[in-house]
mmCIF file of C-alpha atoms in Angstrom:
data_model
loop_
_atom_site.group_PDB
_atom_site.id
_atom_site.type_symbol
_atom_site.label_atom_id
_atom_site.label_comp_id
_atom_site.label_asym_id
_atom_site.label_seq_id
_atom_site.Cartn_x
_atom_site.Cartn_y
_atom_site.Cartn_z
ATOM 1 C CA UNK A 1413 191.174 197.679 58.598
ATOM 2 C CA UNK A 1414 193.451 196.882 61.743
ATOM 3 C CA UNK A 1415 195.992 196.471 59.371
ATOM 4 C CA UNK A 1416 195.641 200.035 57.724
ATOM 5 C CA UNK A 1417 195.011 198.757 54.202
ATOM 6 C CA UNK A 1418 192.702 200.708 52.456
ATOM 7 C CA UNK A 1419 189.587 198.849 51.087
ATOM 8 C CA UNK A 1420 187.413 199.556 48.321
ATOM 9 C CA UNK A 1421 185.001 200.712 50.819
ATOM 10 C CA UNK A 1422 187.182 202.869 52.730
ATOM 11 C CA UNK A 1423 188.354 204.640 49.339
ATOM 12 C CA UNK A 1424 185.139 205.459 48.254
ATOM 13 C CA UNK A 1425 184.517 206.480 51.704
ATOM 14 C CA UNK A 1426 187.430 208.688 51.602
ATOM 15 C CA UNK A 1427 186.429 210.586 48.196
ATOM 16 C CA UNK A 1428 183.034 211.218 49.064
ATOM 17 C CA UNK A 1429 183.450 212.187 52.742
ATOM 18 C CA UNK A 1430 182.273 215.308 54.154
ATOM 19 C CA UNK A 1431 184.381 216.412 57.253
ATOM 20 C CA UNK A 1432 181.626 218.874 58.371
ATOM 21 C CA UNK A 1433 179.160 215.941 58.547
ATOM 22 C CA UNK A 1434 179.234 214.744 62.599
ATOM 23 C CA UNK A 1435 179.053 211.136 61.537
ATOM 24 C CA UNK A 1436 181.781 211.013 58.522
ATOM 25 C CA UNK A 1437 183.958 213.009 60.852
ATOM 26 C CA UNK A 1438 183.902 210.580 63.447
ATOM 27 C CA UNK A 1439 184.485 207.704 60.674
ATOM 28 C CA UNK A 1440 187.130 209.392 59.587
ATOM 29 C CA UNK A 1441 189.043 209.930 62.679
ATOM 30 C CA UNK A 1442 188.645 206.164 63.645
ATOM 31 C CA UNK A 1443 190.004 205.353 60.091
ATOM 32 C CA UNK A 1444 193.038 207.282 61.360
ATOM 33 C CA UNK A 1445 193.645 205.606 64.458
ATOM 34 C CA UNK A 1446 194.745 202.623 65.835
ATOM 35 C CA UNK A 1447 191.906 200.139 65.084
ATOM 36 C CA UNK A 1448 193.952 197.191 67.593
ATOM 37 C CA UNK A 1449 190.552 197.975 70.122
ATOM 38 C CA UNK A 1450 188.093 195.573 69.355
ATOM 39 C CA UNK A 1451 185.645 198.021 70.330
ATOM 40 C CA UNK A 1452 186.767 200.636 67.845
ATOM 41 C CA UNK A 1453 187.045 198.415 65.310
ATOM 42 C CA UNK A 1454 183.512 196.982 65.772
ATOM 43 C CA UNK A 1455 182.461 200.795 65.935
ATOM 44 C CA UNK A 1456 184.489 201.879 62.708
ATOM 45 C CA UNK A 1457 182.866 198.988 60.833
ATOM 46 C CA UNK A 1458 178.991 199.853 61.898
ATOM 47 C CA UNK A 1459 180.121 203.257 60.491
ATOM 48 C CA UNK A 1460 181.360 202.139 57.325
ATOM 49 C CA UNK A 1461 178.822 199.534 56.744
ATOM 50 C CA UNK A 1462 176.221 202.001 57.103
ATOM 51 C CA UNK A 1463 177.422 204.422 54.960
ATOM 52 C CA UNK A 1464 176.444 204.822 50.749
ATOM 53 C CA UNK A 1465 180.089 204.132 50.419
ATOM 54 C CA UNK A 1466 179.902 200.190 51.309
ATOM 55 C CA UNK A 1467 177.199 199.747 48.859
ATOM 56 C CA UNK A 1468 178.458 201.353 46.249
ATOM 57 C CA UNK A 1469 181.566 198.962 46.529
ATOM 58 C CA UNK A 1470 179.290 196.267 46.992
ATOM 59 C CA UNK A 1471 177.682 197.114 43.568
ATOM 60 C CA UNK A 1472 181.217 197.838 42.022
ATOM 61 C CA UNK A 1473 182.349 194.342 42.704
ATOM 62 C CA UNK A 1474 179.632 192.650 41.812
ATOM 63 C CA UNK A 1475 179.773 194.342 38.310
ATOM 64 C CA UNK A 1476 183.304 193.426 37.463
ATOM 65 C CA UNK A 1477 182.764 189.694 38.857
ATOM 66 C CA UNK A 1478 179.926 189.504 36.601
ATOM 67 C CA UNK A 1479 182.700 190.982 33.739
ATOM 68 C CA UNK A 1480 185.160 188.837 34.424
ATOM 69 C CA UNK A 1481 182.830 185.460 34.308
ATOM 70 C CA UNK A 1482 181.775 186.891 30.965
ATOM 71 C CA UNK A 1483 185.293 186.564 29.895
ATOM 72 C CA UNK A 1484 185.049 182.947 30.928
ATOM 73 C CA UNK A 1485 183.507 182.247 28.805
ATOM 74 C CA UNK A 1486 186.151 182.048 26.261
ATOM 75 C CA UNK A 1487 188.739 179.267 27.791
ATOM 76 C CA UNK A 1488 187.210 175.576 26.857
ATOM 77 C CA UNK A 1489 185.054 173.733 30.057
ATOM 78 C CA UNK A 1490 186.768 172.428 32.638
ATOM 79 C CA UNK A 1491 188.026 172.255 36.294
ATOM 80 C CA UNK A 1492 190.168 175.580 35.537
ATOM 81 C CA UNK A 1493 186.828 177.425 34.725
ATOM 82 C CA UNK A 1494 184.865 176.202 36.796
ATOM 83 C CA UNK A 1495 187.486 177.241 39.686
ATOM 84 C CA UNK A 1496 187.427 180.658 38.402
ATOM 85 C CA UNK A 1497 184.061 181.013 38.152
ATOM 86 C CA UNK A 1498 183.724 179.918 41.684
ATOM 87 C CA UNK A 1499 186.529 182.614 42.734
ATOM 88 C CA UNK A 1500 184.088 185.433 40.677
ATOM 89 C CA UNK A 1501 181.013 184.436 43.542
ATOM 90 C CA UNK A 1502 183.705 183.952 46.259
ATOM 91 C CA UNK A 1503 184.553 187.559 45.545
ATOM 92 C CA UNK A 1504 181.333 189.383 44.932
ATOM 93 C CA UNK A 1505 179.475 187.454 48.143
ATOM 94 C CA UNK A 1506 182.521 187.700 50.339
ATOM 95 C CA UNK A 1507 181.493 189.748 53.756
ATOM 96 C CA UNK A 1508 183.601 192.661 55.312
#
């Protein structure tokens, strides 16, 4: 977020905002500024950790991780697989 990259999070944030809402306002304004204050930061990411929006990514994630290990399951045993399967729960349990 310091960075200004837009997560999944933040986009789903973004298209389901509602300016008029006090709380999504102020999430939205801190999206817009400069998140180098720790204390913003920290504040920006109660926000979006609260909102529907991070568990809907959440969910979204976890759905194509368990897609992708389904495709797995196609290449023969092996280190290779096993890595990639490892990268699918490295991905889907990774924390913002």
């Amino acid at each position: 977020l310091r960075e200004g990259v837009p997560t999944l999070p933040v986009l789903i944030f973004r298209a389901q905002a509602d300016p008029t809402d006090p709380t999504d306002a102020r999430l939205l304004d801190l999206l817009e500024s400069d998140l180098s204050d720790d204390a913003r930061l920290a504040e920006t990411l109660d926000l979006l950790r609260s909102h529907p929006a991070f568990r809907q990514a959440e969910d979204d994630v976890r759905r194509r991780a368990a897609d992708a290990r389904k495709l797995l399951t196609t290449l023969p045993e092996g280190p290779g697989r096993e890595a990639l399967d490892a990268l699918c729960d490295l991905v889907a349990t990774r924390s913002v």
